[in-house]
């Protein structure tokens, strides 16, 4: 096992079929420094795991974290839409706090800007009470679909524990530029997710969603400007990799992701 510098995390969506304790164990064996865990459905019918405080599953996951010597970075994934109520997330935040998670990842899909900002602010207050920050992720088929929209929403909350999560694929497909990203204050970008993709942008919403959920490539095997992205993000931003698994085994996939991403990170470090 070898850790990267900067340390590399792995998103649960990369091997979403793995129960949290097993995912943590394998991630630690491969060399990841942290994991994200999917404790809330990203869309209706999407897989997720319930880790209630005091449950056997929670005890197993915490034991795996101690054994692996790694931490939980973020909890996924919450859609803040018109029907969202911040108090609905109380149980998820309790689990996140029990796990020592640092951040909660959300996206915005409410057409009412004022209501969205109010709900995001209220959620940030609940999260802060649990020692957790909130990341707003750009998704080009959602209401918050560009870097500019995410930055404006985060600024409108006036909360210090809210930032923007930059996913390499979503950033590229949204039409947002690296120049726009480089002009932001470092405090705005705390989390970055890497993957690669083919050069052509999907033509419609259904194809965008299909690519995001099943068409990502290992870093370095596509056309996204990952080296340029890494050169403009804050030096202390936490980096993870997110590429859903295909037909290969869980271990083969996590190792392939680790090797591909660390090559990119080493290139970044040698250039600075």
C-alpha atoms as a PDB file:
ATOM      1  CA  UNK A   1       0.000   0.000   0.000  1.00  0.00           C
ATOM      2  CA  UNK A   2       1.333   3.461  -0.913  1.00  0.00           C
ATOM      3  CA  UNK A   3      -0.312   6.796  -0.172  1.00  0.00           C
ATOM      4  CA  UNK A   4      -0.230   9.601  -2.683  1.00  0.00           C
ATOM      5  CA  UNK A   5       0.928  13.134  -2.094  1.00  0.00           C
ATOM      6  CA  UNK A   6      -1.388  14.983  -2.242  1.00  0.00           C
ATOM      7  CA  UNK A   7      -3.620  12.288  -0.777  1.00  0.00           C
ATOM      8  CA  UNK A   8      -6.280  10.807  -3.034  1.00  0.00           C
ATOM      9  CA  UNK A   9      -9.860   9.921  -2.148  1.00  0.00           C
ATOM     10  CA  UNK A  10     -12.318   7.571  -3.858  1.00  0.00           C
ATOM     11  CA  UNK A  11     -16.031   8.182  -4.388  1.00  0.00           C
ATOM     12  CA  UNK A  12     -18.437   5.397  -3.439  1.00  0.00           C
ATOM     13  CA  UNK A  13     -20.121   5.648  -6.855  1.00  0.00           C
ATOM     14  CA  UNK A  14     -16.967   4.108  -8.321  1.00  0.00           C
ATOM     15  CA  UNK A  15     -17.976   0.783  -6.718  1.00  0.00           C
ATOM     16  CA  UNK A  16     -21.477   1.502  -5.487  1.00  0.00           C
ATOM     17  CA  UNK A  17     -22.386  -2.197  -5.175  1.00  0.00           C
ATOM     18  CA  UNK A  18     -19.902  -2.575  -2.311  1.00  0.00           C
ATOM     19  CA  UNK A  19     -21.265  -2.240   1.209  1.00  0.00           C
ATOM     20  CA  UNK A  20     -19.489   0.586   3.088  1.00  0.00           C
ATOM     21  CA  UNK A  21     -17.288  -1.581   5.346  1.00  0.00           C
ATOM     22  CA  UNK A  22     -16.015  -3.621   2.397  1.00  0.00           C
ATOM     23  CA  UNK A  23     -15.471  -0.499   0.297  1.00  0.00           C
ATOM     24  CA  UNK A  24     -13.452   1.107   3.093  1.00  0.00           C
ATOM     25  CA  UNK A  25     -11.366  -2.038   3.559  1.00  0.00           C
ATOM     26  CA  UNK A  26     -10.497  -2.322  -0.125  1.00  0.00           C
ATOM     27  CA  UNK A  27      -9.832   1.420  -0.494  1.00  0.00           C
ATOM     28  CA  UNK A  28      -7.365   1.245   2.380  1.00  0.00           C
ATOM     29  CA  UNK A  29      -5.599  -1.761   0.882  1.00  0.00           C
ATOM     30  CA  UNK A  30      -5.169  -0.001  -2.444  1.00  0.00           C
ATOM     31  CA  UNK A  31      -3.770   3.182  -0.886  1.00  0.00           C
ATOM     32  CA  UNK A  32      -6.569   5.751  -0.886  1.00  0.00           C
ATOM     33  CA  UNK A  33      -6.465   8.295   1.921  1.00  0.00           C
ATOM     34  CA  UNK A  34     -10.230   8.777   2.208  1.00  0.00           C
ATOM     35  CA  UNK A  35     -13.574   7.579   0.920  1.00  0.00           C
ATOM     36  CA  UNK A  36     -16.906   9.108   0.117  1.00  0.00           C
ATOM     37  CA  UNK A  37     -19.965   7.125   1.179  1.00  0.00           C
ATOM     38  CA  UNK A  38     -23.386   7.130  -0.502  1.00  0.00           C
ATOM     39  CA  UNK A  39     -25.840   7.390   2.403  1.00  0.00           C
ATOM     40  CA  UNK A  40     -28.655   9.074   0.468  1.00  0.00           C
ATOM     41  CA  UNK A  41     -30.144   8.228  -2.951  1.00  0.00           C
ATOM     42  CA  UNK A  42     -28.873  10.465  -5.738  1.00  0.00           C
ATOM     43  CA  UNK A  43     -32.090   9.912  -7.709  1.00  0.00           C
ATOM     44  CA  UNK A  44     -35.186   7.736  -7.249  1.00  0.00           C
ATOM     45  CA  UNK A  45     -34.194   4.082  -7.188  1.00  0.00           C
ATOM     46  CA  UNK A  46     -30.459   4.797  -6.936  1.00  0.00           C
ATOM     47  CA  UNK A  47     -28.462   2.545  -4.578  1.00  0.00           C
ATOM     48  CA  UNK A  48     -27.452   3.891  -1.182  1.00  0.00           C
ATOM     49  CA  UNK A  49     -26.681   2.577   2.302  1.00  0.00           C
ATOM     50  CA  UNK A  50     -28.144   3.326   5.716  1.00  0.00           C
ATOM     51  CA  UNK A  51     -25.621   3.487   8.555  1.00  0.00           C
ATOM     52  CA  UNK A  52     -27.640   4.362  11.624  1.00  0.00           C
ATOM     53  CA  UNK A  53     -25.587   5.326  14.690  1.00  0.00           C
ATOM     54  CA  UNK A  54     -25.253   2.295  16.952  1.00  0.00           C
ATOM     55  CA  UNK A  55     -26.151  -0.193  14.221  1.00  0.00           C
ATOM     56  CA  UNK A  56     -24.067  -3.247  13.377  1.00  0.00           C
ATOM     57  CA  UNK A  57     -23.318  -1.763   9.952  1.00  0.00           C
ATOM     58  CA  UNK A  58     -22.043   1.433  11.559  1.00  0.00           C
ATOM     59  CA  UNK A  59     -19.796  -0.488  13.948  1.00  0.00           C
ATOM     60  CA  UNK A  60     -18.402  -2.562  11.073  1.00  0.00           C
ATOM     61  CA  UNK A  61     -17.702   0.514   8.968  1.00  0.00           C
ATOM     62  CA  UNK A  62     -15.993   2.393  11.792  1.00  0.00           C
ATOM     63  CA  UNK A  63     -13.874  -0.670  12.558  1.00  0.00           C
ATOM     64  CA  UNK A  64     -12.881  -0.878   8.889  1.00  0.00           C
ATOM     65  CA  UNK A  65     -11.919   2.815   8.905  1.00  0.00           C
ATOM     66  CA  UNK A  66      -9.716   2.313  11.965  1.00  0.00           C
ATOM     67  CA  UNK A  67      -8.114  -0.790  10.493  1.00  0.00           C
ATOM     68  CA  UNK A  68      -7.461   0.897   7.154  1.00  0.00           C
ATOM     69  CA  UNK A  69      -6.209   4.109   8.749  1.00  0.00           C
ATOM     70  CA  UNK A  70      -8.327   6.274   6.449  1.00  0.00           C
ATOM     71  CA  UNK A  71     -11.217   8.683   6.903  1.00  0.00           C
ATOM     72  CA  UNK A  72     -14.609   9.515   5.430  1.00  0.00           C
ATOM     73  CA  UNK A  73     -14.317  12.757   3.487  1.00  0.00           C
ATOM     74  CA  UNK A  74     -17.828  13.295   2.192  1.00  0.00           C
ATOM     75  CA  UNK A  75     -21.330  11.886   2.321  1.00  0.00           C
ATOM     76  CA  UNK A  76     -23.395  11.732  -0.881  1.00  0.00           C
ATOM     77  CA  UNK A  77     -25.783  12.609  -2.393  1.00  0.00           C
ATOM     78  CA  UNK A  78     -28.595  15.081  -1.803  1.00  0.00           C
ATOM     79  CA  UNK A  79     -30.759  16.780  -4.425  1.00  0.00           C
ATOM     80  CA  UNK A  80     -32.050  20.115  -3.123  1.00  0.00           C
ATOM     81  CA  UNK A  81     -35.197  20.582  -5.214  1.00  0.00           C
ATOM     82  CA  UNK A  82     -38.559  22.254  -4.710  1.00  0.00           C
ATOM     83  CA  UNK A  83     -39.786  19.497  -2.379  1.00  0.00           C
ATOM     84  CA  UNK A  84     -36.648  19.450  -0.224  1.00  0.00           C
ATOM     85  CA  UNK A  85     -36.828  19.984   3.530  1.00  0.00           C
ATOM     86  CA  UNK A  86     -33.517  20.379   5.400  1.00  0.00           C
ATOM     87  CA  UNK A  87     -34.801  18.483   8.439  1.00  0.00           C
ATOM     88  CA  UNK A  88     -35.256  15.416   6.206  1.00  0.00           C
ATOM     89  CA  UNK A  89     -31.468  15.095   6.332  1.00  0.00           C
ATOM     90  CA  UNK A  90     -31.221  14.899  10.143  1.00  0.00           C
ATOM     91  CA  UNK A  91     -30.620  11.125  10.175  1.00  0.00           C
ATOM     92  CA  UNK A  92     -28.014  11.347   7.407  1.00  0.00           C
ATOM     93  CA  UNK A  93     -26.187  14.120   9.254  1.00  0.00           C
ATOM     94  CA  UNK A  94     -26.231  12.053  12.452  1.00  0.00           C
ATOM     95  CA  UNK A  95     -24.601   9.182  10.565  1.00  0.00           C
ATOM     96  CA  UNK A  96     -22.113  11.522   8.924  1.00  0.00           C
ATOM     97  CA  UNK A  97     -21.085  12.936  12.290  1.00  0.00           C
ATOM     98  CA  UNK A  98     -20.720   9.446  13.753  1.00  0.00           C
ATOM     99  CA  UNK A  99     -18.392   8.537  10.883  1.00  0.00           C
ATOM    100  CA  UNK A 100     -16.356  11.726  11.253  1.00  0.00           C
ATOM    101  CA  UNK A 101     -17.261  12.882   7.743  1.00  0.00           C
ATOM    102  CA  UNK A 102     -16.086  16.348   6.782  1.00  0.00           C
ATOM    103  CA  UNK A 103     -18.505  17.340   4.020  1.00  0.00           C
ATOM    104  CA  UNK A 104     -21.946  16.671   2.534  1.00  0.00           C
ATOM    105  CA  UNK A 105     -22.365  16.786  -1.254  1.00  0.00           C
ATOM    106  CA  UNK A 106     -25.530  18.274  -2.769  1.00  0.00           C
ATOM    107  CA  UNK A 107     -26.818  19.544  -6.101  1.00  0.00           C
ATOM    108  CA  UNK A 108     -29.408  22.207  -6.837  1.00  0.00           C
ATOM    109  CA  UNK A 109     -32.569  21.522  -8.819  1.00  0.00           C
ATOM    110  CA  UNK A 110     -35.094  24.060  -7.550  1.00  0.00           C
ATOM    111  CA  UNK A 111     -36.340  26.579 -10.137  1.00  0.00           C
ATOM    112  CA  UNK A 112     -37.099  29.045  -7.315  1.00  0.00           C
ATOM    113  CA  UNK A 113     -33.723  30.670  -6.597  1.00  0.00           C
ATOM    114  CA  UNK A 114     -34.810  32.263  -3.335  1.00  0.00           C
ATOM    115  CA  UNK A 115     -36.219  29.030  -1.947  1.00  0.00           C
ATOM    116  CA  UNK A 116     -33.120  27.129  -3.033  1.00  0.00           C
ATOM    117  CA  UNK A 117     -30.751  29.523  -1.278  1.00  0.00           C
ATOM    118  CA  UNK A 118     -32.916  29.456   1.849  1.00  0.00           C
ATOM    119  CA  UNK A 119     -32.913  25.652   1.923  1.00  0.00           C
ATOM    120  CA  UNK A 120     -29.189  25.455   1.224  1.00  0.00           C
ATOM    121  CA  UNK A 121     -28.536  27.927   4.046  1.00  0.00           C
ATOM    122  CA  UNK A 122     -30.750  25.993   6.460  1.00  0.00           C
ATOM    123  CA  UNK A 123     -29.042  22.736   5.535  1.00  0.00           C
ATOM    124  CA  UNK A 124     -25.642  24.359   6.072  1.00  0.00           C
ATOM    125  CA  UNK A 125     -26.721  25.450   9.543  1.00  0.00           C
ATOM    126  CA  UNK A 126     -27.788  21.906  10.432  1.00  0.00           C
ATOM    127  CA  UNK A 127     -24.552  20.525   9.010  1.00  0.00           C
ATOM    128  CA  UNK A 128     -22.434  23.059  10.896  1.00  0.00           C
ATOM    129  CA  UNK A 129     -23.965  21.900  14.169  1.00  0.00           C
ATOM    130  CA  UNK A 130     -22.596  18.434  13.334  1.00  0.00           C
ATOM    131  CA  UNK A 131     -19.174  19.813  12.351  1.00  0.00           C
ATOM    132  CA  UNK A 132     -19.822  19.233   8.649  1.00  0.00           C
ATOM    133  CA  UNK A 133     -19.491  21.516   5.622  1.00  0.00           C
ATOM    134  CA  UNK A 134     -21.591  21.422   2.447  1.00  0.00           C
ATOM    135  CA  UNK A 135     -20.412  21.202  -1.177  1.00  0.00           C
ATOM    136  CA  UNK A 136     -22.688  22.314  -4.013  1.00  0.00           C
ATOM    137  CA  UNK A 137     -21.911  20.301  -7.146  1.00  0.00           C
ATOM    138  CA  UNK A 138     -22.488  21.579 -10.678  1.00  0.00           C
ATOM    139  CA  UNK A 139     -24.615  19.263 -12.840  1.00  0.00           C
ATOM    140  CA  UNK A 140     -25.389  20.601 -16.327  1.00  0.00           C
ATOM    141  CA  UNK A 141     -28.891  19.063 -16.460  1.00  0.00           C
ATOM    142  CA  UNK A 142     -29.890  20.579 -13.101  1.00  0.00           C
ATOM    143  CA  UNK A 143     -30.980  24.121 -12.249  1.00  0.00           C
ATOM    144  CA  UNK A 144     -27.517  24.750 -10.791  1.00  0.00           C
ATOM    145  CA  UNK A 145     -25.782  23.729 -13.982  1.00  0.00           C
ATOM    146  CA  UNK A 146     -22.807  26.072 -14.327  1.00  0.00           C
ATOM    147  CA  UNK A 147     -19.912  27.260 -12.224  1.00  0.00           C
ATOM    148  CA  UNK A 148     -21.306  30.787 -12.204  1.00  0.00           C
ATOM    149  CA  UNK A 149     -24.703  29.633 -10.935  1.00  0.00           C
ATOM    150  CA  UNK A 150     -23.090  27.565  -8.169  1.00  0.00           C
ATOM    151  CA  UNK A 151     -20.813  30.389  -7.062  1.00  0.00           C
ATOM    152  CA  UNK A 152     -23.698  32.864  -6.946  1.00  0.00           C
ATOM    153  CA  UNK A 153     -25.821  30.460  -4.886  1.00  0.00           C
ATOM    154  CA  UNK A 154     -23.009  29.742  -2.422  1.00  0.00           C
ATOM    155  CA  UNK A 155     -22.264  33.455  -2.019  1.00  0.00           C
ATOM    156  CA  UNK A 156     -25.966  34.157  -1.425  1.00  0.00           C
ATOM    157  CA  UNK A 157     -26.054  31.810   1.572  1.00  0.00           C
ATOM    158  CA  UNK A 158     -23.420  33.908   3.384  1.00  0.00           C
ATOM    159  CA  UNK A 159     -22.417  30.675   5.137  1.00  0.00           C
ATOM    160  CA  UNK A 160     -18.738  29.960   5.708  1.00  0.00           C
ATOM    161  CA  UNK A 161     -19.214  26.181   5.570  1.00  0.00           C
ATOM    162  CA  UNK A 162     -20.593  26.080   2.001  1.00  0.00           C
ATOM    163  CA  UNK A 163     -18.432  25.678  -1.096  1.00  0.00           C
ATOM    164  CA  UNK A 164     -18.499  24.458  -4.682  1.00  0.00           C
ATOM    165  CA  UNK A 165     -17.558  20.895  -5.615  1.00  0.00           C
ATOM    166  CA  UNK A 166     -15.819  20.773  -8.995  1.00  0.00           C
ATOM    167  CA  UNK A 167     -16.362  17.543 -10.922  1.00  0.00           C
ATOM    168  CA  UNK A 168     -14.095  17.479 -13.985  1.00  0.00           C
ATOM    169  CA  UNK A 169     -16.799  16.025 -16.236  1.00  0.00           C
ATOM    170  CA  UNK A 170     -19.585  18.342 -15.104  1.00  0.00           C
ATOM    171  CA  UNK A 171     -17.324  21.383 -15.354  1.00  0.00           C
ATOM    172  CA  UNK A 172     -16.451  20.545 -18.961  1.00  0.00           C
ATOM    173  CA  UNK A 173     -19.984  19.654 -20.030  1.00  0.00           C
ATOM    174  CA  UNK A 174     -21.462  22.785 -18.431  1.00  0.00           C
ATOM    175  CA  UNK A 175     -19.405  25.050 -20.663  1.00  0.00           C
ATOM    176  CA  UNK A 176     -17.709  26.637 -17.645  1.00  0.00           C
ATOM    177  CA  UNK A 177     -14.095  27.629 -18.206  1.00  0.00           C
ATOM    178  CA  UNK A 178     -10.893  27.027 -16.280  1.00  0.00           C
ATOM    179  CA  UNK A 179     -10.305  30.782 -16.453  1.00  0.00           C
ATOM    180  CA  UNK A 180     -13.529  31.304 -14.506  1.00  0.00           C
ATOM    181  CA  UNK A 181     -12.397  28.693 -11.989  1.00  0.00           C
ATOM    182  CA  UNK A 182      -8.952  30.236 -11.537  1.00  0.00           C
ATOM    183  CA  UNK A 183     -10.488  33.596 -10.659  1.00  0.00           C
ATOM    184  CA  UNK A 184     -12.371  32.316  -7.631  1.00  0.00           C
ATOM    185  CA  UNK A 185     -11.170  32.782  -4.046  1.00  0.00           C
ATOM    186  CA  UNK A 186      -9.492  29.581  -2.774  1.00  0.00           C
ATOM    187  CA  UNK A 187     -12.076  29.223  -0.011  1.00  0.00           C
ATOM    188  CA  UNK A 188     -14.792  28.637  -2.626  1.00  0.00           C
ATOM    189  CA  UNK A 189     -13.319  25.331  -3.940  1.00  0.00           C
ATOM    190  CA  UNK A 190     -12.565  22.735  -1.277  1.00  0.00           C
ATOM    191  CA  UNK A 191     -13.337  19.521  -3.199  1.00  0.00           C
ATOM    192  CA  UNK A 192     -12.468  18.260  -6.687  1.00  0.00           C
ATOM    193  CA  UNK A 193     -13.534  15.002  -8.354  1.00  0.00           C
ATOM    194  CA  UNK A 194     -11.504  13.637 -11.257  1.00  0.00           C
ATOM    195  CA  UNK A 195     -12.435  11.419 -14.185  1.00  0.00           C
ATOM    196  CA  UNK A 196     -11.942  11.585 -17.926  1.00  0.00           C
ATOM    197  CA  UNK A 197     -14.290  11.507 -20.921  1.00  0.00           C
ATOM    198  CA  UNK A 198     -14.423  11.532 -24.700  1.00  0.00           C
ATOM    199  CA  UNK A 199     -14.006  14.862 -26.476  1.00  0.00           C
ATOM    200  CA  UNK A 200     -17.517  15.285 -27.819  1.00  0.00           C
ATOM    201  CA  UNK A 201     -20.224  16.705 -25.585  1.00  0.00           C
ATOM    202  CA  UNK A 202     -23.409  14.597 -25.503  1.00  0.00           C
ATOM    203  CA  UNK A 203     -26.190  16.189 -27.529  1.00  0.00           C
ATOM    204  CA  UNK A 204     -29.094  16.070 -25.105  1.00  0.00           C
ATOM    205  CA  UNK A 205     -29.975  15.780 -21.429  1.00  0.00           C
ATOM    206  CA  UNK A 206     -30.531  12.030 -21.481  1.00  0.00           C
ATOM    207  CA  UNK A 207     -27.108  11.488 -23.034  1.00  0.00           C
ATOM    208  CA  UNK A 208     -25.457  13.836 -20.518  1.00  0.00           C
ATOM    209  CA  UNK A 209     -26.956  11.849 -17.654  1.00  0.00           C
ATOM    210  CA  UNK A 210     -25.984   8.524 -19.232  1.00  0.00           C
ATOM    211  CA  UNK A 211     -22.392   9.684 -19.651  1.00  0.00           C
ATOM    212  CA  UNK A 212     -22.152  10.919 -16.065  1.00  0.00           C
ATOM    213  CA  UNK A 213     -23.549   7.695 -14.643  1.00  0.00           C
ATOM    214  CA  UNK A 214     -21.938   5.165 -16.957  1.00  0.00           C
ATOM    215  CA  UNK A 215     -19.633   6.741 -19.534  1.00  0.00           C
ATOM    216  CA  UNK A 216     -16.750   8.163 -17.531  1.00  0.00           C
ATOM    217  CA  UNK A 217     -13.167   7.114 -18.328  1.00  0.00           C
ATOM    218  CA  UNK A 218     -10.102   6.601 -16.166  1.00  0.00           C
ATOM    219  CA  UNK A 219      -8.074   9.817 -15.776  1.00  0.00           C
ATOM    220  CA  UNK A 220      -5.638  10.131 -18.654  1.00  0.00           C
ATOM    221  CA  UNK A 221      -7.640   8.008 -21.101  1.00  0.00           C
ATOM    222  CA  UNK A 222      -9.856  10.770 -22.462  1.00  0.00           C
ATOM    223  CA  UNK A 223      -9.823  14.357 -23.656  1.00  0.00           C
ATOM    224  CA  UNK A 224     -10.593  16.386 -20.514  1.00  0.00           C
ATOM    225  CA  UNK A 225      -7.856  18.917 -19.601  1.00  0.00           C
ATOM    226  CA  UNK A 226      -7.115  17.379 -16.208  1.00  0.00           C
ATOM    227  CA  UNK A 227      -3.597  18.745 -15.964  1.00  0.00           C
ATOM    228  CA  UNK A 228      -4.847  22.274 -16.607  1.00  0.00           C
ATOM    229  CA  UNK A 229      -7.658  21.773 -14.092  1.00  0.00           C
ATOM    230  CA  UNK A 230      -5.209  20.661 -11.419  1.00  0.00           C
ATOM    231  CA  UNK A 231      -3.022  23.689 -12.127  1.00  0.00           C
ATOM    232  CA  UNK A 232      -5.800  26.174 -11.268  1.00  0.00           C
ATOM    233  CA  UNK A 233      -7.530  24.583  -8.272  1.00  0.00           C
ATOM    234  CA  UNK A 234      -6.427  25.585  -4.761  1.00  0.00           C
ATOM    235  CA  UNK A 235      -3.363  23.648  -3.639  1.00  0.00           C
ATOM    236  CA  UNK A 236      -5.148  22.399  -0.530  1.00  0.00           C
ATOM    237  CA  UNK A 237      -8.356  21.269  -2.247  1.00  0.00           C
ATOM    238  CA  UNK A 238      -9.192  17.630  -1.520  1.00  0.00           C
ATOM    239  CA  UNK A 239      -8.995  15.467  -4.639  1.00  0.00           C
ATOM    240  CA  UNK A 240     -10.926  12.264  -5.239  1.00  0.00           C
ATOM    241  CA  UNK A 241     -11.676  10.079  -8.242  1.00  0.00           C
ATOM    242  CA  UNK A 242     -15.123   9.004  -9.444  1.00  0.00           C
ATOM    243  CA  UNK A 243     -15.541   6.520 -12.280  1.00  0.00           C
ATOM    244  CA  UNK A 244     -18.263   3.840 -12.012  1.00  0.00           C
ATOM    245  CA  UNK A 245     -17.081   0.257 -12.420  1.00  0.00           C
ATOM    246  CA  UNK A 246     -17.697  -1.810 -15.528  1.00  0.00           C
ATOM    247  CA  UNK A 247     -17.233  -5.583 -15.853  1.00  0.00           C
ATOM    248  CA  UNK A 248     -13.904  -5.763 -14.017  1.00  0.00           C
ATOM    249  CA  UNK A 249     -13.589  -6.827 -10.387  1.00  0.00           C
ATOM    250  CA  UNK A 250     -13.890  -4.275  -7.581  1.00  0.00           C
ATOM    251  CA  UNK A 251     -10.219  -4.610  -6.696  1.00  0.00           C
ATOM    252  CA  UNK A 252      -9.027  -4.332 -10.291  1.00  0.00           C
ATOM    253  CA  UNK A 253     -11.142  -1.230 -10.792  1.00  0.00           C
ATOM    254  CA  UNK A 254     -10.021   0.557  -7.632  1.00  0.00           C
ATOM    255  CA  UNK A 255      -6.386  -0.226  -8.398  1.00  0.00           C
ATOM    256  CA  UNK A 256      -6.697   0.942 -12.009  1.00  0.00           C
ATOM    257  CA  UNK A 257      -8.301   4.188 -10.831  1.00  0.00           C
ATOM    258  CA  UNK A 258      -5.604   4.698  -8.214  1.00  0.00           C
ATOM    259  CA  UNK A 259      -2.747   4.101 -10.648  1.00  0.00           C
ATOM    260  CA  UNK A 260      -4.230   6.291 -13.385  1.00  0.00           C
ATOM    261  CA  UNK A 261      -5.029   9.183 -11.062  1.00  0.00           C
ATOM    262  CA  UNK A 262      -1.713   9.115  -9.215  1.00  0.00           C
ATOM    263  CA  UNK A 263       0.084   9.386 -12.548  1.00  0.00           C
ATOM    264  CA  UNK A 264      -1.855  12.587 -13.212  1.00  0.00           C
ATOM    265  CA  UNK A 265      -1.122  13.921  -9.721  1.00  0.00           C
ATOM    266  CA  UNK A 266       2.605  13.152  -9.975  1.00  0.00           C
ATOM    267  CA  UNK A 267       2.753  15.011 -13.272  1.00  0.00           C
ATOM    268  CA  UNK A 268       1.105  17.995 -11.583  1.00  0.00           C
ATOM    269  CA  UNK A 269       3.590  17.918  -8.719  1.00  0.00           C
ATOM    270  CA  UNK A 270       6.634  17.642 -10.988  1.00  0.00           C
ATOM    271  CA  UNK A 271       5.447  20.689 -12.931  1.00  0.00           C
ATOM    272  CA  UNK A 272       5.163  22.905  -9.838  1.00  0.00           C
END
